[in-house]
Coordinates of C-alpha atoms and ligand atoms in Angstrom, one line a residue:
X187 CA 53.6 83.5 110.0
X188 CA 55.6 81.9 107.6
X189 CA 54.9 78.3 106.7
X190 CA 58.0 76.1 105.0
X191 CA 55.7 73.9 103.2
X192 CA 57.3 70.2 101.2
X193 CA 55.6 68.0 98.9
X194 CA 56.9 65.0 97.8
X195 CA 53.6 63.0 97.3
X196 CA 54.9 61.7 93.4
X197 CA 57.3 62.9 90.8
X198 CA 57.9 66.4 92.3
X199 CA 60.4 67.4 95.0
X200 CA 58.9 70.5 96.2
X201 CA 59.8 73.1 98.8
X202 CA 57.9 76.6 99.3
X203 CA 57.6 79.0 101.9
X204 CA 53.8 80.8 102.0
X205 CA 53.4 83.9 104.1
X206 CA 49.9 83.8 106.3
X207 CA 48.8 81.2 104.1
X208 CA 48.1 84.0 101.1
X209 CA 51.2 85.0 99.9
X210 CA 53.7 82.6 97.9
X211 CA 57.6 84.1 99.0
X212 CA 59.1 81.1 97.0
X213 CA 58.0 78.4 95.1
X214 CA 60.7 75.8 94.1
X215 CA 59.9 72.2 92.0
X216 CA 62.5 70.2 91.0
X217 CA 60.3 67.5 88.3
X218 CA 61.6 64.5 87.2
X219 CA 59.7 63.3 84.3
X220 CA 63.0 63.1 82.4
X221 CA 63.6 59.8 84.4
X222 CA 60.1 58.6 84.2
X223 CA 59.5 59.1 80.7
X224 CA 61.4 56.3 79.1
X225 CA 59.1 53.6 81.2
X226 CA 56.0 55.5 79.8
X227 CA 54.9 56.3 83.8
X228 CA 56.6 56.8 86.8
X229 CA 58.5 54.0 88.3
X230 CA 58.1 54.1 92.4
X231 CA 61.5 52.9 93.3
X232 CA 63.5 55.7 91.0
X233 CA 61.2 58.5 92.0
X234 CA 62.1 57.6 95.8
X235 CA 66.0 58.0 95.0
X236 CA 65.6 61.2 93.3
X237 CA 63.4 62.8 96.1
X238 CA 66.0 61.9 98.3
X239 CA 68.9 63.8 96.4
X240 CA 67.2 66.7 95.4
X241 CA 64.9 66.9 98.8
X242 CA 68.1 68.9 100.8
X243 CA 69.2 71.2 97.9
X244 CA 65.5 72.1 97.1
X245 CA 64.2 73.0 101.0
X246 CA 68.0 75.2 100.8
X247 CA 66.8 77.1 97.3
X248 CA 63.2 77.8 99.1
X249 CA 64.5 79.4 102.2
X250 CA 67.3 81.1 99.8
X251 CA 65.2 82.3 97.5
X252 CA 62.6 83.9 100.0
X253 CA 65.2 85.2 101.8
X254 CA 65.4 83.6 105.5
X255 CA 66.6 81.0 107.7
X256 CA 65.1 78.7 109.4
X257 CA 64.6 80.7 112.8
X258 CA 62.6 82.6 110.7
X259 CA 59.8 79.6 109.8
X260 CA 57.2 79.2 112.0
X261 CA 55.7 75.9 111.5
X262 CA 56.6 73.0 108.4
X263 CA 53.7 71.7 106.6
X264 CA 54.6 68.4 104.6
X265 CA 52.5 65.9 102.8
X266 CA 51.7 62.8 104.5
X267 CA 49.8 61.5 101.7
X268 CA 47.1 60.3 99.6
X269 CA 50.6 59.2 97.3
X270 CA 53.7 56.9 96.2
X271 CA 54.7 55.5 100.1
X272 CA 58.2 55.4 99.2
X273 CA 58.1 59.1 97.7
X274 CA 56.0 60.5 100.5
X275 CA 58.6 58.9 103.4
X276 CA 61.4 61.1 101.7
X277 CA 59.8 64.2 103.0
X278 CA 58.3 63.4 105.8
X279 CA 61.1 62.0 107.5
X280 CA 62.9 64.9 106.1
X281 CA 60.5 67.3 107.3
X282 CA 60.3 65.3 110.8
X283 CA 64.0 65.3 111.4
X284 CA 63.9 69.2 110.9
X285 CA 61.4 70.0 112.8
X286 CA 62.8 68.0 115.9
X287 CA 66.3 69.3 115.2
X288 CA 65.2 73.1 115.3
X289 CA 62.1 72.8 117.4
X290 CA 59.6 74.2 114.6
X291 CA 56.5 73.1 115.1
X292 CA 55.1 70.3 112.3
X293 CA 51.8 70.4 110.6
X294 CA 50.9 67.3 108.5
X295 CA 49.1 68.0 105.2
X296 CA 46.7 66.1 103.0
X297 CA 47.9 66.3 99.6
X298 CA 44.4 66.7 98.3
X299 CA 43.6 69.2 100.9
X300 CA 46.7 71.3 99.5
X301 CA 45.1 70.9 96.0
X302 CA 41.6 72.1 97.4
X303 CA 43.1 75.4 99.0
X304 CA 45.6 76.4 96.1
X305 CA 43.0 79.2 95.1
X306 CA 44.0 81.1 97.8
X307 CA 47.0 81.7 96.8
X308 CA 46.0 84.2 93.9
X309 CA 43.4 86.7 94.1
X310 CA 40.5 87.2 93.6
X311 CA 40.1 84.6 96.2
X312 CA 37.3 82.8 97.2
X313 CA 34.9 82.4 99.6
X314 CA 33.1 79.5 101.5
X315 CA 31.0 78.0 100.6
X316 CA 31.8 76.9 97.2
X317 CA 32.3 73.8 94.9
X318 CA 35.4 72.5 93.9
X319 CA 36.6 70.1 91.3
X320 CA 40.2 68.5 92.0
X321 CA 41.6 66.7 88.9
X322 CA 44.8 65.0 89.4
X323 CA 46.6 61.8 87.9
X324 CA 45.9 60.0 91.4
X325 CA 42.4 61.6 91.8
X326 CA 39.4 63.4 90.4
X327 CA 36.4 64.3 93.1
X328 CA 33.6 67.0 93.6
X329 CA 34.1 69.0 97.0
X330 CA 31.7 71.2 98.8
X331 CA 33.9 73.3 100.5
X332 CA 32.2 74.8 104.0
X333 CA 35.5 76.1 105.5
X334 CA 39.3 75.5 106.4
X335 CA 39.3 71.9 107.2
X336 CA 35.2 71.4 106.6
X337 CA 34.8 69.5 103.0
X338 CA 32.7 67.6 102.0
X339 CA 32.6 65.1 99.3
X340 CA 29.9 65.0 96.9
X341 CA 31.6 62.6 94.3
X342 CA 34.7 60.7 93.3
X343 CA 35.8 58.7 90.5
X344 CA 35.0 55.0 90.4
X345 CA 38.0 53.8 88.5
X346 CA 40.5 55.6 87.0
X347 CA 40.8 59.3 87.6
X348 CA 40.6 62.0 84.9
X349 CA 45.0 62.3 84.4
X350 CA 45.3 58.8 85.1
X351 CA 42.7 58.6 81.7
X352 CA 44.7 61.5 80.2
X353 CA 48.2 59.5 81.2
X354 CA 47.3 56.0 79.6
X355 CA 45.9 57.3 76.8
X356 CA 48.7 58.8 76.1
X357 CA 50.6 55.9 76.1
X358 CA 48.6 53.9 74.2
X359 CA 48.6 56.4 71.0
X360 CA 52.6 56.3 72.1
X361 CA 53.1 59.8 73.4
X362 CA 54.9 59.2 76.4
X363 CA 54.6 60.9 79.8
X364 CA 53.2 62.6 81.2
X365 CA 50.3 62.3 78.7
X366 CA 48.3 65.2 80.3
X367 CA 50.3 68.3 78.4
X368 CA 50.9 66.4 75.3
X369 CA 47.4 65.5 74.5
X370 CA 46.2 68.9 75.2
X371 CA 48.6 70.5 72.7
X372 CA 47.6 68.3 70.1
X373 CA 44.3 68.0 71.1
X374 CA 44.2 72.1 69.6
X375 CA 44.9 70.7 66.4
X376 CA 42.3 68.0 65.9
X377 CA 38.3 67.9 65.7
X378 CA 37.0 67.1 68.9
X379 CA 33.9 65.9 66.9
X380 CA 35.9 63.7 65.2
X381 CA 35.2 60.4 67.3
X382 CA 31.9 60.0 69.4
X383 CA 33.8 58.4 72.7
X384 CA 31.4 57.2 75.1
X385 CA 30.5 59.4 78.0
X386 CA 30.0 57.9 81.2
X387 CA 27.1 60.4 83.0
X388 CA 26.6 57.7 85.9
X389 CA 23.0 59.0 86.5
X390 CA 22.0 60.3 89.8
X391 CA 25.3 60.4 91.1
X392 CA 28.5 62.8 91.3
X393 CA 30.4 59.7 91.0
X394 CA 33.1 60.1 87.5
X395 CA 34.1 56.6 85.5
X396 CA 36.8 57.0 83.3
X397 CA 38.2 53.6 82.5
X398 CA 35.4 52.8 80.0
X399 CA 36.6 55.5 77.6
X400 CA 40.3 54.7 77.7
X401 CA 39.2 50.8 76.5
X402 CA 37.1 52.8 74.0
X403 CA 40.3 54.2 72.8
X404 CA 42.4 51.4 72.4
X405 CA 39.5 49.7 70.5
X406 CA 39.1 52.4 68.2
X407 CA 43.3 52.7 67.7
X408 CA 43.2 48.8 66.8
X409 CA 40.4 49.7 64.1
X410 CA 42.4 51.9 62.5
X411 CA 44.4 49.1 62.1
X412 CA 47.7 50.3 64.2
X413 CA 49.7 48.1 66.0
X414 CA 50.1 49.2 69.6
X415 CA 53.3 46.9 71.0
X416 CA 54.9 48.2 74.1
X417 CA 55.4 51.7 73.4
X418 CA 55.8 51.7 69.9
X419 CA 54.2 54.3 68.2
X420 CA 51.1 53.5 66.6
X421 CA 51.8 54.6 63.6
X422 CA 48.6 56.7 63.2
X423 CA 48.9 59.7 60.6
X424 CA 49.4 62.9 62.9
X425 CA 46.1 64.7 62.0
X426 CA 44.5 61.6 63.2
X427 CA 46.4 61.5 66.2
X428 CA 45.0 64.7 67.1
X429 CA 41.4 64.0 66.2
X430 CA 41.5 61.5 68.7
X431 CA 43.2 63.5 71.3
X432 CA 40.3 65.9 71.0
X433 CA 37.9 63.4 71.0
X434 CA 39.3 61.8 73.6
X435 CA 39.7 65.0 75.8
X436 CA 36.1 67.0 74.7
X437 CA 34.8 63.2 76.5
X438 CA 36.4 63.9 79.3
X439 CA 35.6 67.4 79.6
X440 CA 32.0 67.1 78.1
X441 CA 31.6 64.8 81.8
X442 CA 33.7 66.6 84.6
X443 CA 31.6 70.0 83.5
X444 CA 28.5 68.4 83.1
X445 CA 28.8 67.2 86.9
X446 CA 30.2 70.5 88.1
X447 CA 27.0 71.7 86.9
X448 CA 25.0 69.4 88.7
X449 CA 27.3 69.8 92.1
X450 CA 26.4 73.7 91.6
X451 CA 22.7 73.6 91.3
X452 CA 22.1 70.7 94.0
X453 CA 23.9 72.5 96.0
X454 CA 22.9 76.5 94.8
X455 CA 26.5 77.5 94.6
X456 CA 27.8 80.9 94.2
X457 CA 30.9 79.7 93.6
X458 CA 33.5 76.9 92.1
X459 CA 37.2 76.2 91.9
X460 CA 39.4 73.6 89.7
X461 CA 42.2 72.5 90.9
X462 CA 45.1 69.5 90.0
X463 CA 46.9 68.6 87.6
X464 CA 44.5 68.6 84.8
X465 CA 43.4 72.0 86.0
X466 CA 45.9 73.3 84.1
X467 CA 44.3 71.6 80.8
X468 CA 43.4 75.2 78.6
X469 CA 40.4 73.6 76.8
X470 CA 39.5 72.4 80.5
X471 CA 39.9 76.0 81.8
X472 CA 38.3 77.9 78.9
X473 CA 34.7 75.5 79.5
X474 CA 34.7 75.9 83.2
X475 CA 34.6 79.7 82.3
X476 CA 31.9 79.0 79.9
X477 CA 29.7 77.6 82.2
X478 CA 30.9 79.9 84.6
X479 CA 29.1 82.5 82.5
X480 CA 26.0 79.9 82.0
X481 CA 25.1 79.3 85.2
X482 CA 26.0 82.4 86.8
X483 CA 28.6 81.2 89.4
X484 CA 32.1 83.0 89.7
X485 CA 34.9 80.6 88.9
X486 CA 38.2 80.2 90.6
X487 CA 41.2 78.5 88.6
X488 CA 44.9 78.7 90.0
X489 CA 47.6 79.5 87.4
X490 CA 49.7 76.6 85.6
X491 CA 52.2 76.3 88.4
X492 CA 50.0 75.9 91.0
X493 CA 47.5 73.3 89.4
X494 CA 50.2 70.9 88.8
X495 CA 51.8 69.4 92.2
X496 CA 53.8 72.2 94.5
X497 CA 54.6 72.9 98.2
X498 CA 53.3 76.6 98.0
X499 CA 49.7 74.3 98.3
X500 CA 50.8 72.4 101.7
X501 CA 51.9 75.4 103.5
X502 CA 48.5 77.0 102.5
X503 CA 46.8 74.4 104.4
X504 CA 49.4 73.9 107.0
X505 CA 49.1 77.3 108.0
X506 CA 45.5 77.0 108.3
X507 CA 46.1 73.8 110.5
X508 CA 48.5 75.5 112.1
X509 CA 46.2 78.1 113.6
X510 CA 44.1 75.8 115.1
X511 CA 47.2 73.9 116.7
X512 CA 47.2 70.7 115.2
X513 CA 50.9 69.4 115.4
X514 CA 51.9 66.4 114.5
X515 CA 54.9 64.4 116.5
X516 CA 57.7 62.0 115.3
X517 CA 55.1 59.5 115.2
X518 CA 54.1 61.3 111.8
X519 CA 53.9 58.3 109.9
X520 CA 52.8 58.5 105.6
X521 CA 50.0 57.1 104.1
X522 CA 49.5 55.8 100.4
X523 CA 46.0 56.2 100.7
X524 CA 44.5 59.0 102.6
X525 CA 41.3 60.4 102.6
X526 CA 40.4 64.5 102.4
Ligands
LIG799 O1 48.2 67.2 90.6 P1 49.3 66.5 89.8 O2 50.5 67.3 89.4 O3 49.8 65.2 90.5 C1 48.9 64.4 91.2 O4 48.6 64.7 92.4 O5 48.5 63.4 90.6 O6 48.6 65.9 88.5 C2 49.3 65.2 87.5 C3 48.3 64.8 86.4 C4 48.9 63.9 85.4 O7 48.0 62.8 85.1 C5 49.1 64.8 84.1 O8 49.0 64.1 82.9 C6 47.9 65.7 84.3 O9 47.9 66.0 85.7 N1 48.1 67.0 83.6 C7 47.3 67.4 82.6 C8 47.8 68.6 82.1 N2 49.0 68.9 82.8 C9 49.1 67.9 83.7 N3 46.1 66.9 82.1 C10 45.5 67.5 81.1 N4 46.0 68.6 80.5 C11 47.1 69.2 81.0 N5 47.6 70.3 80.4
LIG800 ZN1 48.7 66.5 93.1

């Protein structure tokens, strides 16, 4: 079957069409960080207007690209949230007014759920049970997988989540947005020894904290003695810059493995996945290996494109809702919060 699957959950107008939820026949994202990136984050209200121009044009090159029409689609998958309300609305209703147009049946998607599954869209692929870590700028929480549809949530973050950290961060040292791929290219450049950021290990619990470390950022930018107005560039020589990126980021990493590792021995997983947005961080990546290796688990990590947000993701886990006939209506309403 193929599965038209639409995301428009944030910043990323995304169409896809996935063949039996395994195999990606097109993949199209139209980003907008362009716009956002002058207001050092996203601003709701703009993204909105540009997922409505770009939502038609983009569903058109997905269908193009793979090749068919839409007699040819056998159900639409489209996010219905955890996301920006306004952004979300764009697709759904979009996806809604297709569906009852051409009679295609409609599957509503979690967004985190699309995250959760993009694994399977690459092989190897995995198999359930396993643990999985989704990192995104909206959320970061530990999953024990038991099937399509069956997860369960062994921890979440408290404040912000993991990008979020990455994103503000960012800002403050005034590198803009997102601050996610910046910080990890300059973050290769520094000593992540450099600065000993606080680590929040939350004893006892799979629970992450991450808003702790970003004040601890700020506080050590204003000892260097840099101004931090607005946006205004701190003024921080560029090899310090990147010492704090890496100290900033080996924090960060130093905790989400440390609980992975936790997650996989409570739990005696064979097997983990990362997935999100800061899934496709490549010191992130290259330690999940590592303790991979360590604790003698196989580890799953999607490419670049399919860590960060897609559609390919939603019609992965539309098809699989899909096969177990659950349809949604015109009733479909969005949600800005929405849990797995
Ligand atoms: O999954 P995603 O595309 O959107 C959400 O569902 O939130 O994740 C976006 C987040 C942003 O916070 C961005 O800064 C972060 O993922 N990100 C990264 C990298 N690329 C994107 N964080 C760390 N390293 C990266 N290379
Ligand atoms: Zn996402």
């Amino acid at each position: 079957m193929l599965v038209l699957g639409i995301d428009t959950s944030c910043d990323d107008t995304s169409a896809a069409v996935v063949e039996d939820g395994l195999r990606i026949v097109s993949n199209i994202v139209s980003g907008q960080s362009d716009i956002h990136t002058k207001y050092g984050g996203i601003v709701p209200e703009l993204a909105s207007r540009q997922h409505i121009e770009m939502i038609a044009p983009v569903v058109d090159e997905a269908l193009k690209s793979a090749g068919i029409g839409l007699s040819d689609v056998g159900a639409v998958a489209v996010c219905h949230g955890p996301g920006l309300i306004g952004s979300l609305l764009v697709g759904c209703s979009f996806a809604k007014a297709l569906c009852y147009g051409r009679k295609i049946p409609l599957v509503a998607v979690n967004h985190l759920e699309g995250h959760l599954l993009s694994p399977f869209l690459e092989s190897p692929q995995p198999e359930f049970p396993f643990i999985s870590l989704v990192v995104s700028g909206g959320h970061t929480s530990l999953y024990l997988a038991e099937g399509f549809g069956v997860y369960r949530e062994l921890g979440r973050t408290r404040d912000d989540a993991a990008g979020e950290a990455y994103d503000k961060v960012s800002k403050l040292l005034g590198l803009g947005y997102p601050g996610g791929p910046v910080i990890d290219r300059l973050a290769a450049d520094g000593n992540p020894g450099a600065v000993d950021f606080p680590r929040a290990y939350l004893p006892d619990s799979l629970d992450f904290s991450f808003s702790g470390l970003k004040t601890a950022v700020l506080q050590h930018v204003r000892r260097q003695g840099a101004g931090i107005k607005g946006q205004q560039p701190p003024g921080l020589a560029p090899s310090v810059l990147a010492d704090i990126a890496a100290s900033f980021q080996a924090a960060v990493i130093d905790v989400l493995i440390r609980k992975v590792q936790w997650a996989v021995r409570q739990n005696g997983a064979r097997q983990v996945t990362l997935a999100g947005g800061v899934a496709a961080n490549a010191s992130l990546r290259q330690r999940m290996k590592e303790m991979g290796v360590d604790e003698g688990v196989e580890v799953f990590i999607p490419s670049v494109p399919l860590c960060t947000d897609n559609a390919a993701m939603i019609a992965v886990a539309g098809y699989h809702r899909a096969l177990k006939s659950e349809f949604s209506g015109p009733e479909l309403n969005p949600a800005a919060y929405l849990p797995l």
